[in-house]
Structures are given as C-alpha cells and as structure tokens.
Amino acid sequence: MSATSASPHFLDQPKAVWATAFACVVGFMSIGLVDPILTSIAAGLNASPSQVSLLFTSYFFVTSVMMLVTGFVSSRLGGRKTLMVGALLIVAFSALAGTSQSVGELVAFRAGWGLGNAFFVVTALSVIVASSRGGTAAAILMYEAALGLGISAGPLLGAALGGISWRYPFFGTATLMAIGFVAVAVLLPELPKPKEKIALSAPLKALRQPGLLTTAVAAAFYNYAFFTVLAFVPFVLQMSAHAVGLIFFGWGLLLAVFSVLVAPRLQARLSAPILLAACLVLFAVLLMVMAFSSVEIVAACVVLSGALMGVCNTVFTEMALEVSTVPRPVASAAYNFVRWFAGVVAPYAAPLLAESFGAHMAFYVACAAALISPVVLFARRSSLGRYAGVRPEVREPLGGAPRIAVLAAVDGTDHDRAVLERAAEIATKGETVFVLHVRPFEVVDEDAVDAESETEATAVLQRGLFWLREQGVSAEGEVLEAGAVHVAQAILARAETIDAPVLLIGERHRDDIGNLVHGSVADAMERQAGRGPRLLTVSASETGSVARAH
C-alpha cells in the first residue's frame, strides 16, 4: 500500500545489488547441493547413511544456535561486514570439506559452513534492500529470484560436478562464493549500522510469548518431515547423481515458485491455520505413499512435495512474525532457532530408523510429524491472535464525538488526492473522515522487510489529515501494520471496528510489481465487496468525479 512498493525498475539495479544477489544464489545452493552426492560420499568414505546424514545435522545445529547470535553481531558490525564474514567462512569451510579424508572431518567442516551461512543469510536481504533502487518490491523480487535460482540450481551443480567426484561440488561452491566475496568487497559500499542493537538474550526471551512458541514448535514438527525428504530420500532412490540432481531440481523449482508466487495468493483467500492444515495433511499423504512405492513414484512425490513445502514455509514464517510483539528480526531469530533443530534431528534419525526397522519406518515417523504440526496449532490456537479468529474490539465512541462518515484508505500514491476529495464530499457537517494508512511488510524466505519506514508511513497519514482539515473537514486517522498479503483484511477489519458505513480506496495500481507476488489490494477489496461497509473505488483521474461503487 505504499508508494515505495510501486516501481517497474526490477532489473535497473546498482552493481552492488547484482554482486550481492550472485552471492545469495551461491549461498542458497548449499541447501540441495549435497543431495545428489550423498550415496557417493557414503561409498567414498566407507560410511553408513546415518553417518553421512550428519552433514545436515552439524550444518543445521550450528546454523540454529547461531540464530541466537547473528542479530547481536550484525547489529554491531553492520550489514556489509557481516555479509563478508559469512561469505569468507563459506569459502574456507566448503573448500576444506572437499579435502576431507573421513566422514568426521567432513561433518566438522560442514558445521563451519553452517556458521558462515548463518551470518550470510541473516544479512543478505537487508543489504539488497538497502542498496537497491526502484523501491522495496523490486529489491524483494531480486532476493526471491536469487533464492529460487539457488535452491533449484544447487542440486544441478551437485549432480554435474558430483558425477566426476563427490569432492568437486564443495570445491565448486568455494570457487563461486570466492567470486561473490570479491564482488561484494569491491562493489558494495559500507552501509549504516542498525539504529537499534539486538541483545544477546532477546531471541530466547521472545520465546516466552505463547503465540511465537506455538508457531515455532508446530513448524519444527513440519520441518522434521521436510528434512526427512531432503536428507533421507536420496538413499532410498539409489540413483545416479545426475538423476537425483534433476529430481531435486524439480523439487526446488516448485518450492521456490509456490513460496514466492502461489502462497501469497492462497493466504489472501484462506486462513493460515486452514491452509497449513490442508498442506500438511497432503504432505503426510505423500510421505505415506513414499513408504510403500517404487523409486519412480517416490521421485514424483519428492517433486510434488516441493509445492507443499513452499506454501508451508511462507505461511509459517508470516505467522511467527505477526503473532509476536517483539521486533521482527528478534522474532525471526527465535523462530528459526526452534524450527531448525528439526534439521539437526531428522537427517540423523531417519536413516537410523531405516537401518534398524526398514525405510518405511522413517516415512511413518515423518508422516506422524507432519500431522502433529497442525494438531499443535489447533491445541494452542488461543495463543495465535487473529489467526485463531480473534476479532479486534469494536471502538466505543466517546460522548459527543463526531460520527465517522467514511474510512479513506491512502497509500502515498497519486490516488490519494482523489480518495480524499471523494471522502470530503461524502462527509457532511459534523461528520468525520477516518484516514487509514497500512504500512505493509513483505515476508521473504525466513525473514521480513518493511515496504516503508515508520517516518514515511506517518508522513503519508499526516499529509492526508492536513489536506482534509485545510478543507474544513473533521479528520482523524492512524497507521496500521500488516503483512502485504493481508492489507485488504486489515483495512476491512478497521472499518468494521470503527463502524464506518463507507470505505473509500484507490483503484488497482497497474505498474506495481508487488501485484505479481501477492495481488492487488484493490482487487482483494473488490472480491469482498458487500461484506461490511459500502466500498467505493476511485482513480487518480477521477478527481472531483463520482466514485465507482461495489
């Protein structure tokens, strides 16, 4: 809902942004890089599947624990230095991993790799947003493009180089990240340090909040099933590195597409608990099918599971960030600390169960974990605020206070004047116009970014109030905060709580690239017209004319 989010200049970015985006692609490759070479590593180092799966366990143990520290460090070092420290650690430990002579060495070096990735990922998004031009939406799309490319390309790189030797994917990653490190060092200028420092204990204290803890625990059960697929299925497939690479390329592609493009559209139409429950039940069905099927069907289920995982990742992250009252970087750190512990347990437990009881048992446990996740959300739904259907209290009008005639939603674009003029026409003498501006944030991977600053949001509201009062119209208003996919719902809920009979908005922004991701706010409002206040839509060209009713 912000002017800052509307810009067509997605590719018109400084070299620093392209350098950081390239490094992001390499960083995200590590998620699926080792899948195609797990069986080769086991054969080359004479190790069991459970021993080789410790590659994931050590990596995510360090990454998980470091979530408690990275915010503390990055808020003091600044984005550029933290990013470079992370990239340098990835270069060093991925290269060392390629020289490993035992599975113990490889597991230890992967732990160091996880340390570097923790520093890198926690700052990459903020660096791209701070360095980009063309608005926040353009920066977010750049980051999400890097995320999708990295997740999907990782298995392909692992397969291409792993077909020669299991060591080459590690050397390849070190080489690519070294290029990224040099590019960032040369092209990325020093960035301002965050104004607020994050305390070392802040993420753990945040878990005292019931809603955040509920979401994190539910996400941990889901992530057990996630990592069973990621770390265990390659041993079940027993295919060549190239075949496994192609399978997980399809998995990564669907995960990225459904996370970035599909999940926000579904969120705008379905409640988060219902959407998660549906996806998790379908995921459990796929896991049960994998327990009894041929490798060809298992491969198809892996690819399809990427779509469900993409939706779950996005919805869980947004829930974690919205149910908490602590700053979002702190909530994100606490949430990731808990959920990534599933990446510590599942990669080791799944092959261990298979070695003791058969592969089907590993899938049974993963299926159970996927089903427990929505049960946790349902059992603790009272802690989830609006996600549990808890509605805000209706505003009690003060004695003698003017009746609110219309809620005028403004977004800082050239539609605002038409919206305010029409609001002034509707309000009769003695009635008030309530001006509302929603300050949105975009959920990206496991983090979120504000589309505009608090100062910018307040300025949008104040301009609207000043103009109305200059016209002799009584006006009041406020700034709300909501996820970008829930802006329409936030406006409708506020109109209901103040009992506004008319709701006035600007028409759809045709050039807003944010519409590609989460759809248009105006379109979402029009779909819900008839529920609650009467909806009127105006465009910038309709100044002084009659608004379109719904």
Coordinates of C-alpha atoms in Angstrom, one line a residue:
M1 CA 0.0 0.0 0.0
S2 CA 2.9 2.2 -0.3
A3 CA 4.4 4.3 -3.0
T4 CA 7.7 2.8 -2.1
S5 CA 6.5 -0.6 -3.3
A6 CA 5.4 0.6 -6.7
S7 CA 8.1 0.6 -9.3
P8 CA 8.7 -1.1 -12.6
H9 CA 12.5 -0.9 -12.4
F10 CA 13.2 -4.5 -11.3
L11 CA 16.4 -5.0 -13.4
D12 CA 17.7 -1.5 -13.1
Q13 CA 19.9 -2.1 -10.1
P14 CA 23.4 -1.0 -9.0
K15 CA 26.3 -3.3 -9.4
A16 CA 26.4 -3.8 -5.6
V17 CA 22.9 -5.4 -5.7
W18 CA 23.9 -7.8 -8.5
A19 CA 27.0 -8.8 -6.7
T20 CA 25.1 -9.5 -3.5
A21 CA 22.4 -11.3 -5.4
F22 CA 25.0 -13.6 -7.1
A23 CA 26.5 -14.4 -3.7
C24 CA 23.0 -15.2 -2.5
V25 CA 22.4 -17.7 -5.3
V26 CA 25.6 -19.5 -4.2
G27 CA 24.7 -19.4 -0.6
F28 CA 21.2 -20.9 -1.2
M29 CA 22.8 -23.6 -3.4
S30 CA 24.1 -25.3 -0.2
I31 CA 20.6 -26.4 0.7
G32 CA 20.3 -29.0 -2.0
L33 CA 23.9 -29.2 -3.2
V34 CA 24.8 -32.4 -1.3
D35 CA 21.7 -34.4 -2.1
P36 CA 22.9 -35.9 -5.4
I37 CA 26.3 -36.9 -3.9
L38 CA 25.2 -38.4 -0.5
T39 CA 25.5 -42.0 -1.8
S40 CA 28.8 -41.2 -3.4
I41 CA 30.1 -39.7 -0.1
A42 CA 29.0 -42.9 1.7
A43 CA 30.8 -45.1 -0.7
G44 CA 33.9 -42.9 -1.0
L45 CA 34.4 -42.5 2.8
N46 CA 33.0 -46.0 3.7
A47 CA 30.3 -44.5 5.9
S48 CA 26.7 -45.5 6.6
P49 CA 23.7 -43.4 5.6
S50 CA 23.2 -42.2 9.1
Q51 CA 26.8 -41.1 9.4
V52 CA 26.7 -39.2 6.1
S53 CA 23.5 -37.6 7.1
L54 CA 25.4 -35.9 9.9
L55 CA 26.4 -33.4 7.2
F56 CA 23.0 -31.9 7.6
T57 CA 22.9 -32.4 11.4
S58 CA 26.1 -30.5 12.0
Y59 CA 25.3 -27.8 9.5
F60 CA 21.9 -27.0 10.9
F61 CA 22.9 -27.4 14.5
V62 CA 25.4 -24.6 14.1
T63 CA 23.0 -22.5 12.0
S64 CA 20.2 -23.0 14.5
V65 CA 22.3 -22.0 17.5
M66 CA 23.9 -19.1 15.6
M67 CA 20.4 -17.6 15.1
L68 CA 20.7 -16.5 18.7
V69 CA 23.9 -14.7 18.0
T70 CA 23.8 -13.3 14.4
G71 CA 21.4 -10.5 15.2
F72 CA 23.6 -9.4 18.1
V73 CA 26.7 -9.5 15.8
S74 CA 25.1 -7.9 12.6
S75 CA 23.5 -5.0 14.6
R76 CA 27.1 -4.1 15.7
L77 CA 29.2 -4.9 12.7
G78 CA 26.7 -3.7 10.0
G79 CA 25.4 -5.5 7.0
R80 CA 28.4 -5.3 4.7
K81 CA 30.9 -6.7 7.2
T82 CA 28.6 -9.4 8.5
L83 CA 27.9 -10.5 4.9
M84 CA 31.6 -10.6 4.1
V85 CA 32.4 -12.6 7.2
G86 CA 29.7 -15.1 6.3
A87 CA 30.9 -15.4 2.7
L88 CA 34.6 -15.8 3.7
L89 CA 33.6 -18.6 6.2
I90 CA 31.6 -20.4 3.4
V91 CA 34.6 -20.2 1.1
A92 CA 37.0 -21.6 3.7
F93 CA 34.9 -24.4 5.0
S94 CA 33.4 -25.6 1.7
A95 CA 37.0 -25.8 0.3
L96 CA 38.1 -27.7 3.4
A97 CA 35.1 -30.1 3.0
G98 CA 36.4 -31.1 -0.4
T99 CA 39.7 -32.2 1.2
S100 CA 38.1 -34.4 3.8
Q101 CA 39.6 -37.8 4.4
S102 CA 37.0 -39.1 6.8
V103 CA 33.3 -38.6 7.4
G104 CA 34.2 -37.0 10.8
E105 CA 36.3 -34.3 9.0
L106 CA 33.5 -33.7 6.5
V107 CA 30.9 -33.3 9.2
A108 CA 33.1 -30.8 11.1
F109 CA 33.7 -28.7 8.0
R110 CA 30.0 -28.7 7.2
A111 CA 29.5 -27.3 10.7
G112 CA 31.8 -24.4 9.8
W113 CA 30.0 -23.9 6.6
G114 CA 26.7 -23.6 8.6
L115 CA 28.4 -20.9 10.7
G116 CA 29.2 -18.9 7.6
N117 CA 25.7 -19.4 6.1
A118 CA 24.1 -18.2 9.3
F119 CA 26.0 -14.9 9.1
F120 CA 25.4 -14.6 5.4
V121 CA 21.7 -15.3 5.2
V122 CA 20.7 -13.2 8.1
T123 CA 22.0 -10.0 6.4
A124 CA 21.7 -10.7 2.7
L125 CA 18.1 -9.5 2.4
S126 CA 18.6 -6.3 4.4
V127 CA 21.8 -5.5 2.3
I128 CA 19.9 -5.9 -1.0
V129 CA 17.0 -3.7 0.2
A130 CA 19.4 -1.0 1.5
S131 CA 21.4 -1.0 -1.8
S132 CA 18.7 -1.3 -4.4
R133 CA 16.8 1.3 -6.3
G134 CA 13.3 1.2 -7.7
G135 CA 11.5 0.5 -4.4
T136 CA 11.4 -2.3 -1.8
A137 CA 9.3 -4.5 -4.1
A138 CA 12.0 -4.6 -6.7
A139 CA 14.6 -5.5 -4.1
I140 CA 12.4 -8.2 -2.7
L141 CA 11.9 -9.7 -6.1
M142 CA 15.6 -9.6 -6.7
Y143 CA 16.2 -11.5 -3.5
E144 CA 13.5 -14.0 -4.2
A145 CA 14.8 -14.6 -7.7
A146 CA 18.2 -15.4 -6.1
L147 CA 16.6 -17.6 -3.6
G148 CA 14.7 -19.6 -6.2
L149 CA 17.6 -19.9 -8.5
G150 CA 19.9 -21.0 -5.7
I151 CA 17.6 -23.7 -4.3
S152 CA 16.8 -25.1 -7.7
A153 CA 20.3 -24.9 -9.1
G154 CA 22.1 -26.4 -6.1
P155 CA 21.1 -30.0 -6.9
L156 CA 22.1 -29.4 -10.6
L157 CA 25.5 -28.2 -9.6
G158 CA 25.9 -31.0 -7.2
A159 CA 25.0 -33.5 -9.9
A160 CA 27.1 -32.0 -12.6
L161 CA 30.3 -31.9 -10.5
G162 CA 29.4 -34.8 -8.3
G163 CA 29.3 -37.1 -11.4
I164 CA 33.0 -36.6 -11.6
S165 CA 33.8 -36.8 -7.9
W166 CA 31.9 -36.1 -4.7
R167 CA 34.6 -33.6 -3.8
Y168 CA 34.1 -31.3 -6.7
P169 CA 30.7 -29.7 -5.6
F170 CA 32.5 -28.5 -2.5
F171 CA 35.4 -27.0 -4.5
G172 CA 32.9 -25.5 -7.0
T173 CA 30.9 -23.8 -4.2
A174 CA 34.1 -22.4 -2.7
T175 CA 35.2 -21.0 -6.1
L176 CA 31.8 -19.4 -6.8
M177 CA 31.5 -17.9 -3.3
A178 CA 35.1 -16.6 -3.6
I179 CA 34.0 -14.7 -6.7
G180 CA 30.9 -13.4 -4.9
F181 CA 33.1 -12.3 -1.9
V182 CA 35.4 -10.3 -4.2
A183 CA 32.5 -8.7 -6.0
V184 CA 30.8 -7.7 -2.7
A185 CA 34.1 -6.4 -1.3
V186 CA 34.8 -4.3 -4.4
L187 CA 31.2 -3.1 -5.3
L188 CA 29.2 -2.9 -2.1
P189 CA 29.8 0.3 -0.1
E190 CA 29.7 0.4 3.7
L191 CA 26.1 0.6 4.9
P192 CA 24.8 2.3 8.0
K193 CA 24.6 0.2 11.1
P194 CA 21.1 -0.5 12.5
K195 CA 19.9 2.2 14.9
E196 CA 18.8 -0.4 17.5
K197 CA 21.2 -3.0 18.9
I198 CA 19.8 -6.5 19.5
A199 CA 20.6 -8.0 22.9
L200 CA 22.2 -11.5 23.0
S201 CA 19.3 -12.8 25.1
A202 CA 16.5 -11.3 23.1
P203 CA 15.6 -14.3 20.9
L204 CA 15.3 -16.6 23.9
K205 CA 13.2 -14.1 25.8
A206 CA 10.9 -13.8 22.7
L207 CA 10.0 -17.5 23.1
R208 CA 8.2 -16.6 26.3
Q209 CA 5.4 -15.3 24.0
P210 CA 2.9 -18.1 23.6
G211 CA 2.0 -17.4 20.0
L212 CA 5.6 -17.3 18.8
L213 CA 6.4 -20.5 20.7
T214 CA 3.3 -22.3 19.4
T215 CA 4.2 -21.4 15.8
A216 CA 7.9 -22.4 16.2
V217 CA 7.1 -25.8 17.7
A218 CA 4.5 -26.6 15.1
A219 CA 7.0 -25.5 12.4
A220 CA 9.6 -27.8 14.0
F221 CA 7.4 -30.8 13.6
Y222 CA 6.7 -29.9 9.9
N223 CA 10.5 -29.4 9.4
Y224 CA 11.2 -32.9 10.6
A225 CA 9.2 -34.2 7.7
F226 CA 10.8 -31.6 5.4
F227 CA 14.4 -32.7 6.3
T228 CA 13.4 -36.4 6.0
V229 CA 12.7 -35.8 2.4
L230 CA 15.8 -33.6 1.9
A231 CA 18.3 -35.8 3.7
F232 CA 17.0 -39.3 3.6
V233 CA 15.2 -39.8 0.3
P234 CA 18.4 -39.8 -1.8
F235 CA 19.4 -43.1 0.0
V236 CA 16.1 -44.6 -0.9
L237 CA 16.3 -43.6 -4.6
Q238 CA 19.7 -45.2 -5.1
M239 CA 20.0 -43.4 -8.4
S240 CA 22.9 -41.7 -10.2
A241 CA 24.0 -38.2 -9.1
H242 CA 22.5 -36.7 -12.3
A243 CA 19.1 -38.4 -11.7
V244 CA 18.9 -37.3 -8.1
G245 CA 20.0 -33.8 -9.1
L246 CA 17.2 -33.5 -11.7
I247 CA 14.6 -34.8 -9.1
F248 CA 15.7 -32.2 -6.5
F249 CA 15.9 -29.5 -9.2
G250 CA 12.2 -30.1 -9.8
W251 CA 11.6 -30.1 -6.0
G252 CA 13.5 -26.8 -5.6
L253 CA 11.8 -25.2 -8.5
L254 CA 8.3 -25.9 -7.2
L255 CA 9.3 -24.9 -3.7
A256 CA 10.5 -21.5 -4.9
V257 CA 7.5 -20.9 -7.2
F258 CA 4.9 -21.9 -4.6
S259 CA 6.7 -20.0 -1.8
V260 CA 7.0 -16.7 -3.8
L261 CA 4.0 -16.6 -6.2
V262 CA 1.4 -19.1 -5.0
A263 CA 1.4 -19.0 -1.2
P264 CA 0.6 -15.2 -1.0
R265 CA -2.4 -15.7 -3.3
L266 CA -3.7 -18.6 -1.2
Q267 CA -3.1 -16.6 2.0
A268 CA -5.3 -13.8 0.7
R269 CA -8.2 -16.3 0.3
L270 CA -7.7 -18.8 3.2
S271 CA -6.9 -18.5 6.8
A272 CA -3.4 -19.6 7.7
P273 CA -4.3 -22.5 10.0
I274 CA -6.7 -24.0 7.4
L275 CA -4.1 -23.5 4.7
L276 CA -1.4 -25.1 6.7
A277 CA -3.6 -28.0 7.9
A278 CA -4.5 -28.8 4.2
C279 CA -0.9 -28.7 3.0
L280 CA 0.4 -30.7 5.9
V281 CA -2.3 -33.4 5.5
L282 CA -1.4 -33.6 1.8
F283 CA 2.3 -33.8 2.7
A284 CA 1.6 -36.6 5.1
V285 CA -0.3 -38.5 2.3
L286 CA 2.8 -38.1 0.1
L287 CA 5.1 -39.4 2.8
M288 CA 2.8 -42.5 3.3
V289 CA 2.8 -43.1 -0.4
M290 CA 6.7 -43.0 -0.4
A291 CA 6.7 -45.6 2.3
F292 CA 5.2 -48.3 0.0
S293 CA 6.0 -47.2 -3.5
S294 CA 8.6 -47.8 -6.2
V295 CA 11.5 -45.4 -6.6
E296 CA 9.8 -43.8 -9.6
I297 CA 6.8 -42.9 -7.5
V298 CA 9.0 -41.8 -4.6
A299 CA 10.8 -39.4 -7.1
A300 CA 7.4 -38.0 -8.3
C301 CA 6.3 -37.5 -4.6
V302 CA 9.5 -35.6 -3.8
V303 CA 8.9 -33.2 -6.7
L304 CA 5.3 -32.6 -5.7
S305 CA 6.2 -32.2 -2.0
G306 CA 8.2 -29.1 -3.0
A307 CA 5.0 -27.3 -3.8
L308 CA 3.5 -28.0 -0.4
M309 CA 6.7 -27.1 1.4
G310 CA 6.9 -23.8 -0.4
V311 CA 3.4 -22.8 0.9
C312 CA 4.2 -24.1 4.4
N313 CA 7.5 -22.2 4.6
T314 CA 5.9 -18.9 3.7
V315 CA 2.8 -19.2 5.9
F316 CA 4.6 -20.4 9.0
T317 CA 7.1 -17.6 8.7
E318 CA 4.4 -14.9 8.4
M319 CA 2.6 -16.4 11.4
A320 CA 5.7 -16.3 13.5
L321 CA 6.4 -12.7 12.7
E322 CA 2.8 -11.5 13.1
V323 CA 1.8 -13.2 16.4
S324 CA 4.8 -11.8 18.2
T325 CA 5.1 -8.3 19.6
V326 CA 8.9 -8.2 19.6
P327 CA 10.9 -6.7 16.7
R328 CA 10.7 -8.9 13.6
P329 CA 14.5 -9.7 13.4
V330 CA 14.2 -11.0 17.0
A331 CA 11.1 -13.0 16.3
S332 CA 12.7 -14.4 13.2
A333 CA 15.8 -15.5 15.1
A334 CA 13.8 -17.2 17.8
Y335 CA 11.5 -18.9 15.4
N336 CA 14.4 -20.2 13.3
F337 CA 16.3 -21.4 16.3
V338 CA 13.5 -23.7 17.3
R339 CA 12.4 -24.9 13.8
W340 CA 15.9 -25.6 12.5
F341 CA 16.5 -28.1 15.3
A342 CA 14.4 -30.4 13.2
G343 CA 17.2 -30.2 10.7
V344 CA 19.5 -31.4 13.5
V345 CA 17.4 -34.4 14.4
A346 CA 15.6 -35.6 11.2
P347 CA 18.7 -36.2 8.9
Y348 CA 20.3 -38.5 11.5
A349 CA 17.1 -40.1 12.9
A350 CA 15.6 -41.0 9.5
P351 CA 18.4 -43.2 8.2
L352 CA 19.0 -44.6 11.7
L353 CA 15.3 -45.8 11.8
A354 CA 15.7 -47.2 8.3
E355 CA 18.8 -49.2 9.3
S356 CA 17.0 -50.6 12.3
F357 CA 13.4 -51.1 11.1
G358 CA 13.3 -50.5 7.3
A359 CA 12.9 -47.4 5.2
H360 CA 9.1 -47.5 5.7
M361 CA 9.6 -46.6 9.4
A362 CA 11.4 -43.4 8.6
F363 CA 8.5 -42.3 6.4
Y364 CA 6.0 -43.3 9.1
V365 CA 7.7 -41.1 11.7
A366 CA 7.9 -38.2 9.2
C367 CA 4.2 -38.6 8.4
A368 CA 3.3 -38.5 12.0
A369 CA 5.4 -35.4 12.5
A370 CA 3.6 -33.7 9.6
L371 CA 0.2 -34.5 11.2
I372 CA 1.3 -33.4 14.7
S373 CA 2.1 -29.9 13.4
P374 CA -1.5 -28.8 12.7
V375 CA -2.6 -30.5 15.9
V376 CA -0.2 -28.2 17.8
L377 CA -1.7 -25.2 16.1
F378 CA -5.2 -26.3 16.9
A379 CA -4.5 -27.2 20.5
R380 CA -2.8 -23.9 21.1
R381 CA -5.0 -21.8 18.8
S382 CA -5.9 -19.4 21.6
S383 CA -2.4 -18.0 21.5
L384 CA -2.5 -17.2 17.8
G385 CA -4.4 -13.9 18.0
R386 CA -6.1 -13.0 14.7
Y387 CA -5.1 -16.4 13.2
A388 CA -7.4 -18.0 15.7
G389 CA -10.3 -15.8 14.6
V390 CA -9.9 -13.4 17.5
R391 CA -11.5 -10.2 16.3
P392 CA -10.4 -6.7 17.5
E393 CA -12.8 -4.9 19.9
V394 CA -15.3 -2.5 18.3
R395 CA -14.4 1.0 19.1
E396 CA -16.5 2.6 21.7
P397 CA -17.4 6.2 20.6
L398 CA -16.7 8.9 23.1
G399 CA -19.7 11.0 24.2
G400 CA -20.2 13.9 21.8
A401 CA -17.6 12.6 19.3
P402 CA -18.5 13.2 15.7
R403 CA -19.9 10.2 13.7
I404 CA -17.4 8.7 11.3
A405 CA -18.9 9.0 7.8
V406 CA -16.2 7.3 5.7
L407 CA -12.9 5.5 6.1
A408 CA -10.4 6.7 3.5
A409 CA -7.5 4.4 2.8
V410 CA -4.4 6.2 1.5
D411 CA -1.2 4.7 0.2
G412 CA 1.1 7.6 -0.6
T413 CA 0.5 7.5 -4.4
D414 CA -1.3 9.9 -6.7
H415 CA -4.6 8.2 -6.0
D416 CA -4.7 9.8 -2.5
R417 CA -6.0 13.2 -3.7
A418 CA -9.0 11.6 -5.5
V419 CA -9.7 9.4 -2.4
L420 CA -9.6 12.4 0.0
E421 CA -11.7 14.6 -2.3
R422 CA -14.4 12.0 -2.5
A423 CA -14.2 11.5 1.2
A424 CA -14.7 15.2 1.8
E425 CA -17.8 15.1 -0.5
I426 CA -19.3 12.2 1.5
A427 CA -18.7 13.7 5.0
T428 CA -21.5 16.1 5.9
K429 CA -21.2 18.9 8.5
G430 CA -20.4 17.4 11.9
E431 CA -19.2 14.1 10.5
T432 CA -15.6 12.8 10.5
V433 CA -13.4 11.2 7.9
F434 CA -11.1 8.5 9.2
V435 CA -7.9 8.3 7.3
L436 CA -6.1 5.0 7.4
H437 CA -2.7 4.0 6.0
V438 CA -1.4 0.5 6.2
R439 CA 2.3 0.1 6.5
P440 CA 3.0 -3.3 4.9
F441 CA 5.8 -5.7 5.3
E442 CA 6.8 -8.5 2.9
V443 CA 7.6 -12.0 4.1
V444 CA 10.7 -13.3 2.3
D445 CA 12.0 -16.8 3.0
E446 CA 12.5 -16.8 6.8
D447 CA 12.5 -13.1 7.3
A448 CA 10.5 -9.9 6.6
V449 CA 11.2 -6.5 5.3
D450 CA 9.3 -3.2 5.7
A451 CA 8.0 -1.7 2.5
E452 CA 8.5 1.8 4.1
S453 CA 9.8 3.3 7.3
E454 CA 7.7 4.4 10.2
T455 CA 8.6 8.0 9.3
E456 CA 7.4 7.6 5.7
A457 CA 4.2 5.9 6.8
T458 CA 3.4 8.7 9.3
A459 CA 4.1 11.3 6.6
V460 CA 1.5 9.7 4.3
L461 CA -1.1 9.9 7.0
Q462 CA -0.3 13.4 8.1
R463 CA -0.5 14.7 4.5
G464 CA -4.0 13.3 4.2
L465 CA -5.2 14.7 7.6
F466 CA -3.7 18.1 6.8
W467 CA -5.4 18.3 3.4
L468 CA -8.8 17.4 4.8
R469 CA -8.5 19.9 7.7
E470 CA -7.5 22.6 5.2
Q471 CA -10.8 22.0 3.5
G472 CA -12.7 22.4 6.8
V473 CA -13.4 18.6 7.2
S474 CA -13.1 16.9 10.6
A475 CA -10.5 14.2 10.2
E476 CA -8.7 11.7 12.3
G477 CA -6.6 8.6 11.5
E478 CA -3.9 6.1 12.2
V479 CA -1.2 3.9 10.7
L480 CA -1.6 0.2 11.0
E481 CA 1.0 -2.5 10.2
A482 CA 0.2 -5.8 8.3
G483 CA 1.7 -8.4 6.1
A484 CA 1.4 -7.3 2.4
V485 CA -1.0 -10.2 1.6
H486 CA -3.3 -9.1 4.5
V487 CA -3.5 -5.3 3.8
A488 CA -7.1 -5.7 2.4
Q489 CA -8.2 -7.6 5.5
A490 CA -6.6 -5.1 7.8
I491 CA -8.5 -2.2 6.2
L492 CA -11.8 -4.1 6.3
A493 CA -11.3 -5.1 9.9
R494 CA -10.5 -1.5 10.9
A495 CA -13.6 -0.2 9.0
E496 CA -15.7 -2.6 11.0
T497 CA -14.2 -1.7 14.4
I498 CA -15.0 2.0 13.9
D499 CA -18.4 1.2 12.3
A500 CA -17.7 3.2 9.1
P501 CA -20.6 3.0 6.7
V502 CA -18.4 3.8 3.6
L503 CA -14.9 2.5 2.7
L504 CA -13.1 4.5 0.1
I505 CA -9.9 3.2 -1.7
G506 CA -7.9 4.0 -4.8
E507 CA -8.1 1.7 -7.8
R508 CA -5.6 -1.0 -8.7
H509 CA -2.0 0.2 -9.4
R510 CA -1.3 -1.2 -12.9
D511 CA 2.5 -0.8 -12.6
D512 CA 3.0 -2.1 -9.1
I513 CA 5.3 -5.2 -9.4
G514 CA 4.2 -6.2 -5.9
N515 CA 0.9 -7.3 -7.6
L516 CA 2.9 -10.1 -9.2
V517 CA 3.6 -11.6 -5.8
H518 CA 0.6 -11.0 -3.6
G519 CA -2.0 -9.5 -5.9
S520 CA -3.6 -6.1 -5.8
V521 CA -5.1 -4.7 -2.6
A522 CA -7.9 -3.0 -4.6
D523 CA -8.8 -6.4 -6.3
A524 CA -8.8 -8.1 -3.0
M525 CA -11.1 -5.5 -1.6
E526 CA -13.5 -5.7 -4.6
R527 CA -13.7 -9.5 -4.2
Q528 CA -15.0 -8.9 -0.7
A529 CA -17.4 -6.1 -1.5
G530 CA -20.7 -6.4 0.1
R531 CA -19.3 -7.6 3.4
G532 CA -19.5 -4.8 5.9
P533 CA -19.2 -1.1 4.8
R534 CA -20.1 0.0 1.3
L535 CA -16.9 0.0 -0.9
L536 CA -16.2 2.9 -3.3
T537 CA -13.1 2.9 -5.7
V538 CA -11.6 6.0 -7.4
S539 CA -8.7 6.5 -9.6
A540 CA -6.3 9.4 -9.8
S541 CA -8.1 10.6 -13.0
E542 CA -11.4 10.8 -11.2
T543 CA -10.6 13.8 -9.1
G544 CA -13.9 15.6 -8.5
S545 CA -16.0 12.9 -10.2
V546 CA -18.2 10.2 -8.8
A547 CA -16.5 7.1 -7.5
R548 CA -17.3 3.6 -8.7
A549 CA -19.4 1.6 -6.2
H550 CA -19.4 -2.1 -5.4

